[in-house]
Tab-separated table of C-alpha atoms in Angstrom:
chain	number	residue	atom	x	y	z
A	1	LYS	CA	-56.282	-1.361	46.698
A	2	GLN	CA	-59.748	-1.411	45.156
A	3	GLU	CA	-60.518	1.368	42.686
A	4	VAL	CA	-63.983	2.097	41.325
A	5	THR	CA	-64.520	4.109	38.151
A	6	GLN	CA	-67.796	5.439	36.795
A	7	ILE	CA	-68.259	6.500	33.211
A	8	PRO	CA	-69.536	8.908	32.089
A	9	ALA	CA	-69.024	11.545	34.768
A	10	ALA	CA	-72.065	13.412	33.486
A	11	LEU	CA	-74.935	12.572	31.165
A	12	SER	CA	-77.774	14.649	29.755
A	13	VAL	CA	-80.732	12.975	28.022
A	14	PRO	CA	-84.258	13.929	26.966
A	15	GLU	CA	-87.176	12.499	28.882
A	16	GLY	CA	-88.244	9.011	27.806
A	17	GLU	CA	-84.847	7.699	26.789
A	18	ASN	CA	-83.456	4.428	28.093
A	19	LEU	CA	-79.949	4.858	29.453
A	20	VAL	CA	-77.025	2.917	30.869
A	21	LEU	CA	-74.601	3.994	33.572
A	22	ASN	CA	-71.315	2.147	33.878
A	23	CYS	CA	-69.214	1.125	36.857
A	24	SER	CA	-65.909	-0.758	36.799
A	25	PHE	CA	-63.744	-2.031	39.635
A	26	THR	CA	-60.193	-3.324	39.735
A	27	ASP	CA	-60.411	-6.165	42.297
A	28	SER	CA	-62.999	-8.842	41.528
A	29	ALA	CA	-62.904	-10.231	45.091
A	30	ILE	CA	-66.065	-8.450	46.205
A	31	TYR	CA	-68.976	-9.449	48.422
A	32	ASN	CA	-71.550	-7.239	46.751
A	33	LEU	CA	-72.103	-4.093	44.721
A	34	GLN	CA	-74.542	-1.366	45.661
A	35	TRP	CA	-76.021	1.425	43.535
A	36	PHE	CA	-77.063	4.652	45.215
A	37	ARG	CA	-78.801	7.846	44.197
A	38	GLN	CA	-77.844	11.237	45.633
A	39	ASP	CA	-79.833	14.436	45.186
A	40	PRO	CA	-77.932	17.746	45.521
A	41	GLY	CA	-76.971	18.477	49.121
A	42	LYS	CA	-78.616	15.314	50.411
A	43	GLY	CA	-77.603	11.894	51.675
A	44	LEU	CA	-77.455	8.686	49.646
A	45	THR	CA	-80.485	6.557	48.887
A	46	SER	CA	-79.863	2.864	48.259
A	47	LEU	CA	-81.325	1.712	44.942
A	48	LEU	CA	-80.122	-1.836	44.395
A	49	LEU	CA	-77.728	-4.316	45.969
A	50	ILE	CA	-76.321	-7.191	43.916
A	51	GLN	CA	-74.624	-10.004	45.764
A	52	SER	CA	-71.421	-11.393	44.277
A	53	SER	CA	-73.214	-14.617	43.315
A	54	GLN	CA	-75.951	-12.778	41.398
A	55	ARG	CA	-75.943	-11.481	37.828
A	56	GLU	CA	-78.661	-8.849	38.116
A	57	GLN	CA	-81.266	-7.149	40.253
A	58	THR	CA	-84.378	-5.242	39.240
A	59	SER	CA	-86.460	-2.614	40.973
A	60	GLY	CA	-89.182	-0.907	38.959
A	61	ARG	CA	-87.569	0.873	35.997
A	62	LEU	CA	-84.071	0.099	37.273
A	63	ASN	CA	-82.018	-2.944	36.385
A	64	ALA	CA	-78.477	-3.494	37.613
A	65	SER	CA	-76.159	-6.165	36.265
A	66	LEU	CA	-72.899	-7.517	37.617
A	67	ASP	CA	-70.057	-9.271	35.808
A	68	LYS	CA	-67.651	-9.940	38.622
A	69	SER	CA	-64.993	-11.636	36.523
A	70	SER	CA	-64.607	-8.632	34.250
A	71	GLY	CA	-65.043	-6.106	37.062
A	72	ARG	CA	-68.091	-4.376	35.610
A	73	SER	CA	-71.591	-3.366	36.570
A	74	THR	CA	-74.237	-1.429	34.686
A	75	LEU	CA	-77.328	0.403	35.873
A	76	TYR	CA	-80.055	0.497	33.259
A	77	ILE	CA	-82.805	3.100	33.634
A	78	ALA	CA	-85.843	2.595	31.427
A	79	ALA	CA	-88.054	5.418	30.179
A	80	SER	CA	-86.169	8.141	32.020
A	81	GLN	CA	-88.078	10.955	33.760
A	82	PRO	CA	-87.017	14.428	34.981
A	83	GLY	CA	-87.358	13.099	38.531
A	84	ASP	CA	-84.495	10.693	37.789
A	85	SER	CA	-82.099	13.646	37.651
A	86	ALA	CA	-79.501	13.049	40.369
A	87	THR	CA	-75.993	11.695	40.871
A	88	TYR	CA	-75.730	7.911	40.767
A	89	LEU	CA	-72.954	6.217	42.717
A	90	CYS	CA	-71.806	2.644	42.694
A	91	ALA	CA	-69.918	1.067	45.570
A	92	VAL	CA	-68.282	-2.327	45.959
A	93	LYS	CA	-67.954	-4.139	49.255
A	94	GLY	CA	-64.687	-5.820	50.099
A	95	TYR	CA	-64.051	-7.651	53.365
A	96	SER	CA	-65.534	-5.005	55.614
A	97	THR	CA	-66.063	-1.668	53.886
A	98	LEU	CA	-67.424	-0.047	50.741
A	99	THR	CA	-65.307	1.627	48.075
A	100	PHE	CA	-67.201	4.256	46.087
A	101	GLY	CA	-66.924	5.571	42.579
A	102	LYS	CA	-67.123	9.311	42.034
A	103	GLY	CA	-70.552	9.076	40.469
A	104	THR	CA	-72.396	9.910	37.261
A	105	MET	CA	-74.418	13.130	37.299
A	106	LEU	CA	-77.604	12.545	35.306
A	107	LEU	CA	-79.840	15.283	33.939
A	108	VAL	CA	-83.126	14.308	32.309
A	109	SER	CA	-84.749	17.220	30.519
A	110	PRO	CA	-88.497	17.459	29.880
B	1	ASP	CA	-87.931	1.656	56.995
B	2	VAL	CA	-84.447	2.187	58.300
B	3	LYS	CA	-83.897	5.650	59.596
B	4	VAL	CA	-80.506	7.228	60.093
B	5	THR	CA	-80.544	10.720	61.520
B	6	GLN	CA	-77.767	13.252	61.940
B	7	SER	CA	-77.864	15.970	64.562
B	8	SER	CA	-77.385	18.945	62.234
B	9	ARG	CA	-77.894	19.626	58.533
B	10	TYR	CA	-75.609	22.657	58.547
B	11	LEU	CA	-72.885	23.617	61.000
B	12	VAL	CA	-70.436	26.536	61.068
B	13	LYS	CA	-67.462	26.380	63.422
B	14	ARG	CA	-64.244	28.288	63.969
B	15	THR	CA	-60.721	26.943	63.551
B	16	GLY	CA	-59.541	25.221	66.722
B	17	GLU	CA	-63.009	24.445	68.075
B	18	LYS	CA	-63.926	20.944	69.191
B	19	VAL	CA	-66.786	19.678	67.032
B	20	PHE	CA	-69.195	16.811	67.674
B	21	LEU	CA	-71.263	15.261	64.893
B	22	GLU	CA	-73.923	12.847	66.094
B	23	CYS	CA	-75.567	9.988	64.221
B	24	VAL	CA	-78.436	7.802	65.410
B	25	GLN	CA	-79.997	4.771	63.726
B	26	ASP	CA	-83.213	3.084	64.753
B	27	MET	CA	-82.848	-0.403	63.257
B	28	ASP	CA	-80.540	-2.065	65.779
B	29	HIS	CA	-77.731	-2.250	63.217
B	30	GLU	CA	-74.361	-3.498	64.419
B	31	ASN	CA	-72.239	-1.523	61.951
B	32	MET	CA	-71.975	2.237	61.686
B	33	PHE	CA	-69.794	4.381	59.426
B	34	TRP	CA	-68.613	7.951	59.016
B	35	TYR	CA	-67.677	9.284	55.569
B	36	ARG	CA	-66.758	12.652	54.211
B	37	GLN	CA	-67.641	13.715	50.690
B	38	ASP	CA	-65.692	16.319	48.734
B	39	PRO	CA	-65.995	17.440	45.096
B	40	GLY	CA	-63.644	15.497	42.874
B	41	LEU	CA	-62.672	13.098	45.668
B	42	GLY	CA	-65.952	11.270	46.210
B	43	LEU	CA	-66.856	9.531	49.466
B	44	ARG	CA	-64.018	8.531	51.740
B	45	LEU	CA	-64.346	6.431	54.875
B	46	ILE	CA	-63.126	8.088	58.078
B	47	TYR	CA	-63.990	5.525	60.767
B	48	PHE	CA	-66.364	2.652	61.268
B	49	SER	CA	-67.620	0.595	64.177
B	50	TYR	CA	-68.922	-2.967	64.196
B	51	ASP	CA	-70.002	-3.056	67.838
B	52	VAL	CA	-70.425	-0.896	70.904
B	53	LYS	CA	-67.094	0.551	72.057
B	54	MET	CA	-65.370	-0.896	68.976
B	55	LYS	CA	-63.865	1.280	66.243
B	56	GLU	CA	-61.740	0.816	63.183
B	57	LYS	CA	-59.847	3.391	61.138
B	58	GLY	CA	-60.951	3.983	57.615
B	59	ASP	CA	-58.961	5.583	54.814
B	60	ILE	CA	-58.624	9.081	56.293
B	61	PRO	CA	-58.799	8.989	60.116
B	62	GLU	CA	-56.244	11.738	60.776
B	63	GLY	CA	-57.704	14.662	62.709
B	64	TYR	CA	-60.815	12.707	63.748
B	65	SER	CA	-61.889	10.420	66.550
B	66	VAL	CA	-65.121	8.540	67.201
B	67	SER	CA	-67.213	7.305	70.074
B	68	ARG	CA	-69.767	4.520	70.255
B	69	GLU	CA	-71.122	4.156	73.765
B	70	LYS	CA	-74.542	2.869	72.676
B	71	LYS	CA	-75.438	0.635	69.764
B	72	GLU	CA	-77.710	3.183	68.105
B	73	ARG	CA	-75.370	6.189	68.351
B	74	PHE	CA	-72.046	6.884	66.643
B	75	SER	CA	-70.303	10.204	67.175
B	76	LEU	CA	-67.584	11.797	65.076
B	77	ILE	CA	-65.280	14.210	66.907
B	78	LEU	CA	-63.031	16.842	65.426
B	79	GLU	CA	-60.651	17.565	68.298
B	80	SER	CA	-59.429	20.855	66.832
B	81	ALA	CA	-61.290	21.808	63.680
B	82	SER	CA	-59.289	23.047	60.715
B	83	THR	CA	-60.377	24.664	57.452
B	84	ASN	CA	-59.459	21.539	55.481
B	85	GLN	CA	-62.151	19.685	57.406
B	86	THR	CA	-64.840	21.759	55.707
B	87	SER	CA	-66.887	19.076	53.989
B	88	MET	CA	-70.131	17.110	53.805
B	89	TYR	CA	-70.170	14.412	56.485
B	90	LEU	CA	-72.318	11.338	55.971
B	91	CYS	CA	-73.205	8.647	58.463
B	92	ALA	CA	-74.389	5.155	57.493
B	93	SER	CA	-75.386	1.909	59.157
B	94	SER	CA	-75.805	-1.735	58.195
B	95	GLU	CA	-76.433	-5.122	59.691
B	96	THR	CA	-73.835	-7.820	60.018
B	97	GLY	CA	-74.393	-10.863	57.857
B	98	THR	CA	-74.597	-11.878	54.266
B	99	GLY	CA	-76.637	-10.802	51.296
B	100	ARG	CA	-78.983	-7.850	51.639
B	101	ARG	CA	-78.109	-7.504	55.311
B	102	ASN	CA	-74.917	-5.772	54.128
B	103	GLU	CA	-76.921	-2.954	52.574
B	104	GLN	CA	-75.780	0.420	53.902
B	105	PHE	CA	-78.328	3.085	54.757
B	106	PHE	CA	-77.301	6.716	54.910
B	107	GLY	CA	-78.334	9.746	56.885
B	108	PRO	CA	-79.107	13.144	55.296
B	109	GLY	CA	-75.600	14.503	55.839
B	110	THR	CA	-74.100	17.419	57.780
B	111	ARG	CA	-72.552	20.263	55.816
B	112	LEU	CA	-69.718	21.509	58.049
B	113	THR	CA	-67.953	24.785	57.365
B	114	VAL	CA	-64.840	25.653	59.376
B	115	LEU	CA	-63.890	29.329	59.245
């Protein structure tokens, strides 16, 4: 059964820092990997989707990489801002459904 | 933009009540999903549907049922609510296909409290 782990569970950084969030998964037979953002008490917002054949995807200050063979993905956030404070979740898609990690709670202080 | 809406943001029910959570999407997506999210446990899939009148069990279907009579609407039913069903419920939808068409889009969530 697929397991998804996110490290660290929580991260606190000052504004302006570049940071990396990590996601690992146990079964490399995936179709894609999706990164989401969740604000407290709200639903999930899709940030990036990387197909299994891709190595990375970029959207603005966000860059996500995928190394399927080693079961790892990273989400790089450049020049962090207080508005980036949220929980970030990664999810991998197997044959039909997504398996989620428990998330990294990010706090960016001014 | 894809829009997924859920009928209630907050809901309080009593033990034993029958509870309906409604989800509607406006992008003609084939696939719809119901998750619950609990602290320390993350998101867990309850049921999903890949077509009208079709349903598949997820990881934790016990105590729940679903209904999909129309493509845009997917309902989650708690036949007899219990306190351990107090949770945040999230609905999502996606297209069928490859690549970005697999992207799941989520609703705002329903915070259900069962007393």
